[in-house]
Amino acid sequence: MAEKTIHLKIITPEKIVFEDDVDAVYAQGKDGSFGVLPNHIPFMSSLAVDTAKAEKNGEVFNFSIIGGTFQFKNNEAIILSEAAECGNDIDTTRAQLAKERAEAMLSNAETKRDIKLANAAIARAMARLKAASKR
């Protein structure tokens, strides 16, 4: 009999951000977005700094994902990321301030390294704001 759910685990070095059985998982890979339903073929992808979502019984869970990897096999999905947060747990004021600081850093950047660091900080802040806005 075919499985009807996916066991999803979102893990950072500090903690397990999310673990539950879900109906579907959607994420942003470095090569584009993808979705996985139960009984999908085994699949791996590098993840972009963006968002991921899981659906369970019509409820949607949004997460900011700061890069990492996605692995799917035998109806188990694992997201390993340096940083990840549930959208409901994100302080939008703090994330907006981080975005503004990163934009100021970019406008004052003098080297390619400074530009790269500022753009990475903007991407992280935008991922957090995007996940939080989908509450």
Backbone as a chain_set.jsonl record, in Angstrom:
{"seq": "MAEKTIHLKIITPEKIVFEDDVDAVYAQGKDGSFGVLPNHIPFMSSLAVDTAKAEKNGEVFNFSIIGGTFQFKNNEAIILSEAAECGNDIDTTRAQLAKERAEAMLSNAETKRDIKLANAAIARAMARLKAASKR", "coords": {"N": [[0.833, -1.179, 0.0], [0.527, 2.242, -0.764], [2.281, 4.929, 0.758], [0.902, 7.776, 2.452], [1.85, 10.098, 3.5], [4.628, 12.317, 4.204], [7.527, 12.157, 6.093], [8.867, 14.854, 7.516], [11.817, 16.549, 8.37], [13.437, 19.34, 9.611], [16.528, 20.545, 10.104], [19.012, 22.233, 11.976], [22.383, 23.123, 12.988], [22.013, 23.74, 15.683], [19.448, 22.855, 16.512], [16.418, 20.862, 16.099], [14.242, 22.152, 13.956], [11.749, 21.612, 12.918], [9.618, 18.813, 12.903], [7.57, 16.448, 11.612], [4.807, 14.582, 10.234], [3.8, 15.22, 6.965], [1.815, 16.392, 4.149], [2.892, 17.402, 1.809], [5.91, 18.897, 0.498], [7.603, 21.861, -0.266], [10.219, 23.669, -1.77], [12.997, 25.937, -2.363], [15.35, 25.334, -4.584], [18.814, 25.677, -5.566], [18.798, 25.58, -8.288], [16.225, 26.171, -8.963], [12.707, 26.096, -8.052], [10.998, 23.431, -6.298], [8.734, 20.699, -5.671], [7.604, 18.102, -3.505], [5.791, 15.172, -3.237], [4.139, 12.472, -1.436], [5.693, 9.278, -2.002], [7.432, 10.068, -4.009], [10.235, 9.839, -6.242], [13.599, 9.061, -5.08], [15.556, 11.909, -4.199], [17.757, 14.689, -4.318], [18.888, 17.977, -3.454], [20.653, 21.077, -3.618], [20.006, 23.829, -1.535], [18.62, 27.098, -1.888], [19.045, 30.377, -0.43], [16.207, 31.112, 0.897], [12.758, 30.372, 1.067], [10.876, 27.616, 2.46], [8.114, 25.357, 2.38], [5.622, 23.431, 4.072], [2.826, 21.308, 3.799], [-0.005, 20.264, 5.605], [-2.875, 18.557, 6.08], [-4.336, 20.694, 4.945], [-3.281, 22.861, 6.298], [-0.664, 25.265, 6.267], [2.812, 25.443, 6.672], [5.384, 27.666, 6.955], [8.833, 28.349, 6.322], [11.951, 29.991, 6.872], [14.842, 29.369, 5.097], [18.22, 29.085, 5.218], [20.048, 28.404, 2.982], [21.651, 25.18, 2.341], [20.942, 21.628, 2.277], [18.63, 19.399, 0.681], [17.068, 16.33, 1.082], [15.374, 13.497, -0.126], [13.92, 10.409, 0.438], [12.349, 7.289, 0.515], [9.889, 8.314, 1.512], [10.761, 10.099, 3.423], [11.812, 13.259, 4.219], [14.509, 15.425, 4.498], [15.782, 18.436, 5.576], [18.732, 20.027, 5.788], [20.271, 22.702, 7.23], [22.228, 25.658, 7.766], [20.923, 27.656, 9.129], [17.552, 28.03, 10.063], [14.128, 28.92, 10.337], [10.849, 28.805, 11.688], [8.175, 30.434, 10.136], [6.222, 31.579, 11.812], [7.643, 32.105, 14.103], [9.314, 34.191, 13.629], [10.574, 37.384, 14.256], [9.366, 40.091, 12.861], [9.975, 42.82, 12.933], [12.613, 42.872, 13.822], [13.78, 41.434, 11.714], [13.274, 43.189, 9.584], [14.814, 45.386, 10.37], [17.338, 44.217, 10.205], [17.485, 43.83, 7.46], [17.494, 46.503, 6.584], [19.922, 47.383, 7.738], [21.686, 45.765, 6.301], [21.238, 46.712, 3.709], [22.23, 49.305, 3.998], [24.862, 48.666, 4.505], [25.513, 47.61, 2.014], [25.271, 49.893, 0.394], [27.43, 51.309, 1.275], [29.55, 49.757, 0.627], [32.864, 48.928, -0.301], [34.542, 47.089, -1.419], [34.669, 44.059, -3.422], [34.268, 41.893, -1.762], [32.911, 43.098, 0.414], [30.543, 43.799, -0.889], [29.572, 41.266, -1.575], [29.154, 40.148, 0.994], [27.21, 41.914, 1.998], [25.097, 41.527, 0.168], [24.509, 38.847, 0.744], [23.603, 39.09, 3.38], [21.325, 40.648, 2.945], [19.793, 38.815, 1.436], [19.348, 36.811, 3.385], [17.81, 38.245, 5.269], [15.614, 38.902, 3.678], [14.572, 36.35, 3.129], [13.723, 35.606, 5.672], [11.777, 37.594, 6.159], [9.981, 36.999, 4.097], [9.116, 34.391, 4.782], [7.882, 34.978, 7.216], [5.834, 36.662, 6.409], [3.932, 35.053, 5.329], [2.228, 34.025, 7.196]], "CA": [[0.0, 0.0, 0.0], [1.318, 3.458, -0.889], [2.274, 5.862, 1.885], [0.136, 8.98, 2.155], [2.491, 11.267, 4.086], [6.085, 12.449, 4.177], [8.087, 12.558, 7.384], [9.76, 15.982, 7.258], [12.674, 17.03, 9.444], [14.261, 20.491, 9.272], [17.552, 20.478, 11.135], [20.156, 23.137, 11.973], [23.356, 22.621, 13.965], [21.552, 23.991, 17.04], [18.203, 22.21, 16.934], [15.444, 20.404, 15.107], [13.296, 23.259, 13.799], [10.426, 21.062, 12.617], [9.557, 17.381, 12.612], [6.181, 16.0, 11.604], [4.34, 13.983, 8.987], [3.134, 16.246, 6.16], [1.266, 15.928, 2.872], [3.727, 17.876, 0.703], [7.018, 19.797, 0.847], [8.028, 22.714, -1.375], [11.417, 24.424, -1.403], [13.702, 26.654, -3.416], [16.69, 24.826, -4.826], [19.685, 26.635, -6.261], [18.463, 25.515, -9.711], [14.801, 26.433, -9.146], [11.822, 25.579, -7.003], [10.521, 22.059, -6.481], [7.779, 20.176, -4.697], [7.674, 16.66, -3.329], [4.599, 14.524, -2.685], [4.459, 11.105, -1.025], [6.123, 8.281, -2.979], [8.307, 10.653, -5.014], [11.498, 9.112, -6.376], [14.666, 9.671, -4.284], [15.876, 13.205, -4.78], [18.589, 15.586, -3.506], [19.096, 19.292, -4.056], [21.203, 22.18, -2.824], [18.946, 24.801, -1.288], [18.927, 28.516, -1.956], [18.619, 31.177, 0.718], [14.837, 31.467, 0.524], [11.769, 29.768, 1.958], [10.327, 26.294, 2.188], [6.824, 25.206, 3.051], [5.059, 22.095, 4.202], [1.369, 21.322, 3.934], [-0.556, 19.13, 6.351], [-4.323, 18.674, 6.288], [-4.781, 22.032, 4.558], [-2.521, 23.88, 7.018], [0.623, 25.539, 5.634], [3.902, 25.827, 7.56], [6.425, 28.343, 6.18], [10.13, 28.394, 6.976], [13.085, 30.606, 6.194], [15.919, 28.389, 4.976], [19.422, 29.819, 4.826], [20.874, 27.453, 2.243], [21.717, 23.828, 2.868], [20.602, 20.54, 1.363], [17.352, 18.704, 0.802], [17.16, 14.923, 0.68], [14.115, 12.766, -0.034], [14.044, 8.982, 0.161], [11.422, 6.455, 1.29], [8.924, 9.197, 2.159], [11.405, 10.894, 4.465], [12.462, 14.458, 3.69], [15.382, 16.067, 5.468], [16.413, 19.692, 5.195], [19.857, 20.385, 6.653], [20.579, 24.098, 6.944], [22.967, 26.375, 8.807], [19.919, 28.396, 9.9], [16.175, 27.896, 9.578], [13.143, 29.347, 11.326], [9.433, 28.74, 11.337], [7.673, 31.777, 9.871], [5.473, 32.077, 12.973], [8.574, 32.463, 15.17], [10.198, 35.27, 13.177], [10.288, 38.747, 14.68], [9.44, 40.839, 11.604], [10.645, 44.098, 13.171], [14.052, 42.563, 13.854], [14.184, 41.057, 10.353], [13.263, 44.409, 8.773], [15.991, 46.163, 10.754], [18.507, 43.524, 9.64], [17.474, 44.138, 6.024], [17.905, 47.894, 6.427], [21.358, 47.44, 8.029], [22.392, 45.137, 5.175], [21.156, 47.637, 2.573], [23.177, 50.393, 4.281], [26.179, 48.067, 4.317], [25.715, 47.511, 0.569], [25.48, 51.227, -0.19], [28.761, 51.787, 1.701], [30.538, 48.726, 0.287], [33.99, 49.423, -1.092], [35.232, 45.971, -2.07], [33.8, 42.974, -3.884], [33.937, 41.105, -0.576], [31.874, 43.835, 1.139], [29.306, 43.681, -1.675], [29.107, 39.884, -1.428], [28.637, 39.986, 2.353], [25.978, 42.692, 2.119], [24.049, 40.834, -0.592], [24.136, 37.646, 1.496], [22.802, 39.532, 4.525], [20.014, 41.048, 2.409], [19.075, 37.587, 1.074], [18.894, 36.172, 4.629], [16.724, 39.049, 5.83], [14.449, 38.769, 2.795], [14.002, 35.014, 3.343], [13.018, 35.644, 6.96], [10.572, 38.417, 5.983], [9.075, 36.262, 3.215], [8.51, 33.305, 5.56], [7.018, 35.581, 8.235], [4.667, 37.316, 5.785], [2.975, 34.026, 4.896], [1.61, 33.459, 8.405]], "C": [[0.883, 1.251, 0.0], [1.168, 4.327, 0.36], [1.524, 7.13, 1.483], [0.744, 10.234, 2.765], [4.006, 11.184, 3.915], [6.521, 12.815, 5.59], [9.15, 13.615, 7.109], [10.507, 16.364, 8.526], [13.487, 18.2, 8.907], [15.242, 20.66, 10.43], [18.621, 21.551, 10.901], [21.18, 22.569, 12.958], [22.886, 22.773, 15.42], [20.349, 23.167, 17.474], [17.438, 21.618, 15.755], [14.358, 21.48, 15.073], [11.88, 22.738, 13.616], [10.567, 19.574, 12.388], [8.106, 16.945, 12.736], [5.91, 15.284, 10.28], [3.509, 15.022, 8.253], [2.656, 15.629, 4.843], [2.141, 16.298, 1.677], [4.8, 18.805, 1.24], [7.412, 20.557, -0.411], [9.224, 23.53, -0.911], [12.028, 25.079, -2.63], [15.108, 26.087, -3.523], [17.528, 25.885, -5.527], [19.391, 26.667, -7.754], [16.986, 25.745, -9.982], [13.974, 25.79, -8.048], [11.374, 24.162, -7.341], [9.513, 21.717, -5.397], [7.873, 18.665, -4.671], [6.394, 16.187, -2.658], [4.987, 13.117, -2.235], [4.76, 10.201, -2.224], [6.908, 8.85, -4.152], [9.582, 9.815, -5.104], [12.557, 9.779, -5.486], [15.227, 10.895, -5.007], [16.748, 13.988, -3.796], [18.75, 16.905, -4.24], [19.825, 20.2, -3.077], [20.091, 23.209, -2.69], [19.46, 26.226, -1.37], [18.583, 29.169, -0.618], [17.249, 31.727, 0.339], [13.894, 30.835, 1.531], [11.463, 28.336, 1.525], [8.962, 26.256, 2.864], [6.425, 23.75, 3.07], [3.556, 22.257, 4.365], [0.925, 20.065, 4.659], [-2.029, 19.399, 6.623], [-4.837, 20.088, 6.009], [-4.054, 23.165, 5.276], [-1.15, 24.03, 6.355], [1.608, 26.021, 6.693], [5.007, 26.419, 6.693], [7.698, 28.462, 7.008], [11.098, 29.246, 6.172], [14.191, 29.564, 6.234], [17.146, 29.134, 4.448], [20.405, 28.83, 4.198], [20.826, 26.065, 2.862], [21.403, 22.792, 1.815], [19.248, 19.944, 1.71], [17.572, 17.282, 0.318], [15.794, 14.277, 0.874], [14.359, 11.317, -0.425], [13.074, 8.242, 1.073], [10.447, 7.283, 2.13], [9.468, 9.884, 3.404], [12.137, 12.039, 3.796], [13.275, 15.09, 4.807], [15.936, 17.338, 4.85], [17.485, 19.959, 6.239], [20.274, 21.797, 6.27], [21.371, 24.71, 8.09], [22.01, 27.139, 9.716], [18.565, 28.213, 9.24], [15.249, 28.321, 10.71], [11.744, 29.13, 10.79], [8.942, 30.174, 11.177], [6.945, 32.392, 11.046], [6.387, 32.554, 14.095], [9.453, 33.663, 14.827], [9.684, 36.621, 13.656], [10.471, 39.641, 13.448], [10.129, 42.189, 11.779], [12.152, 43.899, 13.151], [14.561, 42.212, 12.451], [14.229, 42.276, 9.439], [14.47, 45.285, 9.092], [17.27, 45.542, 10.201], [18.613, 43.812, 8.145], [17.969, 45.567, 5.785], [19.402, 48.067, 6.712], [22.166, 46.873, 6.856], [22.362, 46.034, 3.942], [22.106, 48.815, 2.76], [24.606, 49.899, 4.081], [26.505, 47.98, 2.825], [26.001, 48.879, -0.038], [26.845, 51.804, 0.189], [29.879, 50.812, 1.336], [31.618, 49.296, -0.626], [34.712, 48.314, -1.845], [34.213, 44.943, -2.545], [33.355, 42.103, -2.714], [32.816, 41.771, 0.225], [30.521, 43.707, 0.431], [28.709, 42.283, -1.51], [28.492, 39.652, -0.041], [27.308, 40.723, 2.537], [24.828, 42.015, 1.374], [23.586, 39.563, 0.119], [23.263, 38.013, 2.693], [21.407, 39.972, 4.084], [19.183, 39.812, 2.073], [18.546, 36.881, 2.322], [17.708, 36.922, 5.221], [15.45, 38.912, 4.992], [13.779, 37.399, 2.957], [13.209, 34.983, 4.629], [11.713, 36.443, 6.827], [9.529, 37.692, 5.13], [8.364, 35.144, 3.984], [7.53, 33.871, 6.589], [5.746, 36.174, 7.633], [3.598, 36.319, 5.377], [2.302, 33.339, 6.069], [0.16, 33.158, 8.194]], "O": [[1.89, 1.293, 0.707], [0.086, 4.444, 0.935], [1.514, 7.508, 0.312], [0.214, 11.328, 2.572], [4.571, 10.155, 3.544], [5.931, 13.7, 6.21], [10.201, 13.317, 6.541], [9.924, 16.487, 9.603], [14.15, 18.08, 7.877], [14.848, 20.885, 11.574], [19.076, 21.751, 9.775], [20.872, 21.627, 13.689], [23.316, 22.015, 16.29], [20.223, 22.815, 18.647], [17.766, 21.843, 14.59], [13.644, 21.683, 16.055], [10.922, 23.342, 14.098], [11.52, 19.122, 11.753], [7.492, 17.05, 13.798], [6.693, 15.378, 9.335], [2.617, 15.636, 8.838], [3.034, 14.516, 4.478], [2.139, 15.606, 0.66], [4.636, 19.424, 2.292], [7.541, 19.973, -1.487], [9.241, 24.027, 0.216], [11.635, 24.817, -3.767], [15.953, 26.327, -2.66], [16.996, 26.877, -6.025], [19.692, 27.655, -8.424], [16.528, 25.541, -11.106], [14.487, 25.034, -7.223], [11.37, 23.749, -8.5], [9.453, 22.362, -4.35], [8.181, 18.027, -5.678], [5.97, 16.736, -1.641], [6.048, 12.62, -2.61], [4.172, 10.337, -3.297], [7.039, 8.191, -5.184], [9.958, 9.153, -4.136], [12.42, 10.961, -5.167], [15.356, 10.921, -6.231], [16.51, 13.958, -2.589], [18.749, 16.957, -5.47], [19.638, 20.105, -1.864], [19.326, 23.432, -3.628], [20.588, 26.521, -0.973], [17.907, 28.57, 0.219], [17.139, 32.679, -0.434], [14.203, 30.772, 2.72], [11.746, 27.918, 0.403], [8.689, 27.017, 3.792], [6.822, 22.953, 2.221], [3.078, 23.209, 4.982], [1.395, 18.962, 4.382], [-2.38, 20.354, 7.315], [-5.67, 20.611, 6.749], [-4.202, 24.325, 4.891], [-0.548, 23.043, 5.932], [1.29, 26.89, 7.504], [5.513, 25.749, 5.793], [7.655, 28.65, 8.223], [11.075, 29.231, 4.942], [14.447, 28.952, 7.271], [17.111, 29.733, 3.373], [21.429, 28.473, 4.78], [20.057, 25.809, 3.789], [21.571, 23.03, 0.619], [18.792, 19.98, 2.853], [18.185, 17.057, -0.725], [15.138, 14.477, 1.897], [14.929, 11.031, -1.479], [12.989, 8.536, 2.265], [10.214, 6.99, 3.303], [8.717, 10.208, 4.324], [12.975, 11.829, 2.92], [12.787, 15.268, 5.923], [16.486, 17.323, 3.749], [17.189, 20.099, 7.425], [20.595, 22.059, 5.111], [21.202, 24.325, 9.247], [22.246, 27.259, 10.918], [18.447, 28.237, 8.015], [15.545, 28.11, 11.886], [11.492, 29.257, 9.592], [9.261, 31.034, 11.997], [7.033, 33.6, 11.263], [5.958, 33.327, 14.951], [10.253, 34.101, 15.654], [8.512, 36.954, 13.483], [11.599, 39.915, 13.04], [10.803, 42.655, 10.861], [12.879, 44.674, 12.53], [15.644, 42.643, 12.052], [15.128, 42.388, 8.605], [15.08, 45.859, 8.19], [18.18, 46.256, 9.779], [19.711, 44.014, 7.626], [18.772, 45.806, 4.882], [20.08, 48.814, 6.007], [23.194, 47.429, 6.47], [23.347, 46.112, 3.208], [22.721, 49.276, 1.799], [25.454, 50.619, 3.554], [27.636, 48.244, 2.418], [26.879, 49.009, -0.891], [27.358, 52.687, -0.498], [31.034, 51.03, 1.703], [31.342, 50.031, -1.574], [35.423, 48.585, -2.813], [33.054, 44.954, -2.13], [32.218, 41.634, -2.673], [31.882, 41.101, 0.665], [29.487, 43.53, 1.075], [27.501, 42.13, -1.328], [27.434, 39.033, 0.078], [26.388, 40.2, 3.165], [23.713, 41.937, 1.89], [22.399, 39.24, 0.096], [22.289, 37.319, 2.986], [20.422, 39.701, 4.77], [17.995, 39.763, 2.391], [17.413, 36.4, 2.321], [16.719, 36.312, 5.626], [14.348, 38.816, 5.533], [12.552, 37.304, 2.925], [12.13, 34.393, 4.676], [10.67, 36.018, 7.324], [8.333, 37.765, 5.411], [7.153, 34.971, 3.853], [6.462, 33.298, 6.805], [4.699, 36.186, 8.28], [2.463, 36.711, 5.106], [1.854, 32.199, 5.952], [-0.51, 32.679, 9.109]]}, "num_chains": 1, "name": "protein.A"}
